[in-house]
PDB file of C-alpha atoms and ligand atoms in Angstrom:
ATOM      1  CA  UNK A   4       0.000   0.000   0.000  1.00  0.00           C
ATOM      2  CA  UNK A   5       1.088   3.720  -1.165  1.00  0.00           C
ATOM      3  CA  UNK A   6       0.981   6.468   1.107  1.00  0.00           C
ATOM      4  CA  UNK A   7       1.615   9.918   0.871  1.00  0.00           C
ATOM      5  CA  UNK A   8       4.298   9.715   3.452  1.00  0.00           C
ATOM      6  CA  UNK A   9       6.158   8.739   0.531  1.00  0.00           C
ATOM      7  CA  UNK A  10       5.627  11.808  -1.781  1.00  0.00           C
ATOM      8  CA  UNK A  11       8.928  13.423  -2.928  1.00  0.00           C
ATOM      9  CA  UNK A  12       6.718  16.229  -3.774  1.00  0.00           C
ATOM     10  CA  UNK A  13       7.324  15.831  -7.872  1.00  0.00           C
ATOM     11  CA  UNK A  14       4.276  14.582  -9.448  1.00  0.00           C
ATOM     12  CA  UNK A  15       6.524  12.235 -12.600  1.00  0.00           C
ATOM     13  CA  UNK A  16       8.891  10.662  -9.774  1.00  0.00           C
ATOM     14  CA  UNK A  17       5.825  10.108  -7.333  1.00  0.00           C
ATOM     15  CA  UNK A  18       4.028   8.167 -10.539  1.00  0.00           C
ATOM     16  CA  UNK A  19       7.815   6.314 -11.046  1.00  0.00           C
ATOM     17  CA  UNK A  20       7.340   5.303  -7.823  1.00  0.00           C
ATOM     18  CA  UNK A  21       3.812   4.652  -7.059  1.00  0.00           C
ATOM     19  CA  UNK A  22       3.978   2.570 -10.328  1.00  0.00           C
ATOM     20  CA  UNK A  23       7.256   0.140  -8.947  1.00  0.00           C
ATOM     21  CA  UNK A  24       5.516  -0.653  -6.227  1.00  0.00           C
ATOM     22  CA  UNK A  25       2.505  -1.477  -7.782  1.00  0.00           C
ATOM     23  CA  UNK A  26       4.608  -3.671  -9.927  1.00  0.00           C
ATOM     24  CA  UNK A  27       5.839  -5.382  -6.556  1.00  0.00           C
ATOM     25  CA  UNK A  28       2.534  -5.506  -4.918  1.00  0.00           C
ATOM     26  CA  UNK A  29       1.369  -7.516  -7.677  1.00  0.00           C
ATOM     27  CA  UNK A  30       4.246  -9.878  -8.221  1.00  0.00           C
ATOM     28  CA  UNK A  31       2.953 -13.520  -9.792  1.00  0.00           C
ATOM     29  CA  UNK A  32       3.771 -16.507  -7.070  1.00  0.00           C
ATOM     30  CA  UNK A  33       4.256 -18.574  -9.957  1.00  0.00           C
ATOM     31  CA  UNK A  34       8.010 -19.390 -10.205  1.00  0.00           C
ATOM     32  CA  UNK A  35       8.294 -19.034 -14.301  1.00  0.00           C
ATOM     33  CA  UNK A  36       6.454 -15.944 -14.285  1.00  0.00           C
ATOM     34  CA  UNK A  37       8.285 -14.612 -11.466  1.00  0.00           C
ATOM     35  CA  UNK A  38      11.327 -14.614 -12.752  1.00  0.00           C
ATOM     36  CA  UNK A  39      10.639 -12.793 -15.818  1.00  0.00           C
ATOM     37  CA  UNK A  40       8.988 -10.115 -13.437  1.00  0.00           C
ATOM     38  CA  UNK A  41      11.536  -9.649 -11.125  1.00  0.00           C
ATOM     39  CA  UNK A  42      13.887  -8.917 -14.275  1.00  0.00           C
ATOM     40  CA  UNK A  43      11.781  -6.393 -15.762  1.00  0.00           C
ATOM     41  CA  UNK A  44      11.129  -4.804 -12.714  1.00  0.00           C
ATOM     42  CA  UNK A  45      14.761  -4.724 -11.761  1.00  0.00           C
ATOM     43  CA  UNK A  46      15.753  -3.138 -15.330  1.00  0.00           C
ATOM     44  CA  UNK A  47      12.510  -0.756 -14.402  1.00  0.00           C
ATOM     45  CA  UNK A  48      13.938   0.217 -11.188  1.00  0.00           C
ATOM     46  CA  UNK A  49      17.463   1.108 -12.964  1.00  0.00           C
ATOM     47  CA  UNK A  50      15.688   3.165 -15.548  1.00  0.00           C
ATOM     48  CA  UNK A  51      13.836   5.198 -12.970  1.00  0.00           C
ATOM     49  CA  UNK A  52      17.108   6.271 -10.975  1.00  0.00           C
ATOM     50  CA  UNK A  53      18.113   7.615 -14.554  1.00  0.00           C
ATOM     51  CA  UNK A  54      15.042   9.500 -15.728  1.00  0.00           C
ATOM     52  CA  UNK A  55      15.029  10.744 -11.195  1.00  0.00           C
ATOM     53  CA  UNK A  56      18.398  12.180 -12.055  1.00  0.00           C
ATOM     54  CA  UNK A  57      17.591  13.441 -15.414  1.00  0.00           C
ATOM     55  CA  UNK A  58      13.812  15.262 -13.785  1.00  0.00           C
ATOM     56  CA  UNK A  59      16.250  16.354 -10.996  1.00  0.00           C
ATOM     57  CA  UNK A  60      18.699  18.192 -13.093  1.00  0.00           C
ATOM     58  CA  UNK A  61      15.978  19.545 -15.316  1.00  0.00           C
ATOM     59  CA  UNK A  62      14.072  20.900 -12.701  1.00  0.00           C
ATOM     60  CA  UNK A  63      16.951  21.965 -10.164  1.00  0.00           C
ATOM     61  CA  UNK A  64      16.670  19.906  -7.288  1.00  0.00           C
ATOM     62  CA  UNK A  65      18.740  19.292  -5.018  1.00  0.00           C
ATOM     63  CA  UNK A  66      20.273  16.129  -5.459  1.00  0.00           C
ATOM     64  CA  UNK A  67      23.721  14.618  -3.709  1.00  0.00           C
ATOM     65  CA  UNK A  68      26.375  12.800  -5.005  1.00  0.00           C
ATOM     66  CA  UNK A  69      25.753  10.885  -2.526  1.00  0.00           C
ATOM     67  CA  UNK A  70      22.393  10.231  -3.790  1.00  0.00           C
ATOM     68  CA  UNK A  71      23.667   9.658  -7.294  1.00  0.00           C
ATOM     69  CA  UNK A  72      26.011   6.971  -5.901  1.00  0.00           C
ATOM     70  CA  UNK A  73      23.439   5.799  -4.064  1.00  0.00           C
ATOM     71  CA  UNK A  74      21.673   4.843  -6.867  1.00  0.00           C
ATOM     72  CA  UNK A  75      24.531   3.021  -8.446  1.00  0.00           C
ATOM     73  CA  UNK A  76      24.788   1.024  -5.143  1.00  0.00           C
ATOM     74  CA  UNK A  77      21.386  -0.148  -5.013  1.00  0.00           C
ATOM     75  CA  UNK A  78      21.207  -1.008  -8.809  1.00  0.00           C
ATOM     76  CA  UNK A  79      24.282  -3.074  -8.775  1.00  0.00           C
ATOM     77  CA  UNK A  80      22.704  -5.054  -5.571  1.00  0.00           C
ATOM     78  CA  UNK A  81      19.835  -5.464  -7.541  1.00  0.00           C
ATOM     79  CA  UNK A  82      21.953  -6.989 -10.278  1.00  0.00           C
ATOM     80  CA  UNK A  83      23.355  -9.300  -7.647  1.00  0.00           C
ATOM     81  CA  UNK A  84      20.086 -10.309  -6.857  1.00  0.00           C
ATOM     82  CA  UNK A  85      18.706 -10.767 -10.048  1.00  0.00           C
ATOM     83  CA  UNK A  86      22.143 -12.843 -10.834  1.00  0.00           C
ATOM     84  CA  UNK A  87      21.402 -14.790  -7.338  1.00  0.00           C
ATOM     85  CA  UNK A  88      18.034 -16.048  -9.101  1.00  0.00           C
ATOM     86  CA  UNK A  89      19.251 -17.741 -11.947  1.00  0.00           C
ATOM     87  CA  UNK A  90      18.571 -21.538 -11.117  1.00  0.00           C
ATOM     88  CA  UNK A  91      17.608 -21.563  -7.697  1.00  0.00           C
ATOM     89  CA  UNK A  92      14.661 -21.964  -5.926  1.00  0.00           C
ATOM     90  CA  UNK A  93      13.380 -18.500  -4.530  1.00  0.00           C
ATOM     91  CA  UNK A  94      10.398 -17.812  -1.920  1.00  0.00           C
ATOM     92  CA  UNK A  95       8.517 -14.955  -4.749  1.00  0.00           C
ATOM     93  CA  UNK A  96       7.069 -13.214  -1.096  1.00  0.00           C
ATOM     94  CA  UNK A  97      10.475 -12.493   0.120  1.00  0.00           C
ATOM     95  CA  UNK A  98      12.081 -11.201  -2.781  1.00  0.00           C
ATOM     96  CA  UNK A  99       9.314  -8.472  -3.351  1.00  0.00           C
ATOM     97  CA  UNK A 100       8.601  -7.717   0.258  1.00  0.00           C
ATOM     98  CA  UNK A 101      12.812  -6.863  -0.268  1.00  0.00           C
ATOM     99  CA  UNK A 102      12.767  -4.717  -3.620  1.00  0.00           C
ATOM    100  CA  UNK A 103       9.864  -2.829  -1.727  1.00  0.00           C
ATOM    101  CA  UNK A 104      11.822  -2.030   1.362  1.00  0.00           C
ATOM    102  CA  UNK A 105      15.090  -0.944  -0.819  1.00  0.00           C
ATOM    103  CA  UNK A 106      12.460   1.307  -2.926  1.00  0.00           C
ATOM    104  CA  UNK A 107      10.901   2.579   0.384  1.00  0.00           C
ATOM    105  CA  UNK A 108      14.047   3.196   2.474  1.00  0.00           C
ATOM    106  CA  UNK A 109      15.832   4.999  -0.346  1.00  0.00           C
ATOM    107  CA  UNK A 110      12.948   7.233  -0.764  1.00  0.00           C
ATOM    108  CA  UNK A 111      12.623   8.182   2.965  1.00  0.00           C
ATOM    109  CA  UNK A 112      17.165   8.187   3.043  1.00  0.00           C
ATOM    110  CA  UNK A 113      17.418  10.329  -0.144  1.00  0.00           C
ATOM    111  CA  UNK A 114      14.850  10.979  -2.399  1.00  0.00           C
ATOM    112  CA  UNK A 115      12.023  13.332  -0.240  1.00  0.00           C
ATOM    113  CA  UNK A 116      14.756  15.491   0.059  1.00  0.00           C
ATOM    114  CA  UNK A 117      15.321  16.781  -3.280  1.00  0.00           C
ATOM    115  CA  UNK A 118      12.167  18.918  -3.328  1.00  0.00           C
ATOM    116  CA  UNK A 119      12.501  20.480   0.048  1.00  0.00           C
ATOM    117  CA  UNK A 120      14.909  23.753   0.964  1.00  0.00           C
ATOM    118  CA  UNK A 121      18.579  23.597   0.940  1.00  0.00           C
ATOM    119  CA  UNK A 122      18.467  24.061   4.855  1.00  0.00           C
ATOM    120  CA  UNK A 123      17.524  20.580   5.028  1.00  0.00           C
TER     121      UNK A 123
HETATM  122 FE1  FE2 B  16      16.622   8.482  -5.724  1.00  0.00          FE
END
């Protein structure tokens, strides 16, 4: 479920975002769909921190390089995980409750900041 506690407070990367974890939320439980999902939605997930950085310079926010490496951090661990699935047995639940709590943590650690004043 989507709440507005995680607005960022820019309508496109709210959609980005409210559209991922939609994508999670509705994850098949059948193993040779799954798979295929979780790839797409990983490849997804990379895209968005692209266009996020592209909307951010466009629009002037005020994003880190922190942030920006931040987003290379949690793409290549998404990698790793998407490597980690080929062959093996995985419980669907637990790998999309995951992706949804890197999405979720990364927007409360980085990305509701890059609407708000520079004195935060
Ligand atoms: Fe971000």
């Amino acid at each position: 479920m989507w709440y507005s506690i995680y607005s960022v407070g820019d309508v496109d990367i709210d959609q980005e975002h409210a559209n991922i974890d939609f994508m999670l939320s509705v994850l098949s439980v059948d193993d040779s769909q799954f798979k295929d999902q979780i790839q797409y939605l990983v490849k997804a997930l990379a895209l968005h921190f692209v266009n996020e950085e592209k909307i951010a310079d466009a629009r002037g926010y005020n994003m880190s390089d922190g942030h920006r490496q931040e987003h290379r951090r949690v793409t290549a661990q998404l990698e790793a995980i998407m490597d980690s699935l080929q062959g093996k047995k995985v419980d669907p639940v637990t790998v999309a409750q995951n992706l949804q709590d890197t999405l979720r943590e990364h927007i409360l650690e980085y990305d509701r900041y890059l609407t708000a004043p520079e004195f935060f």
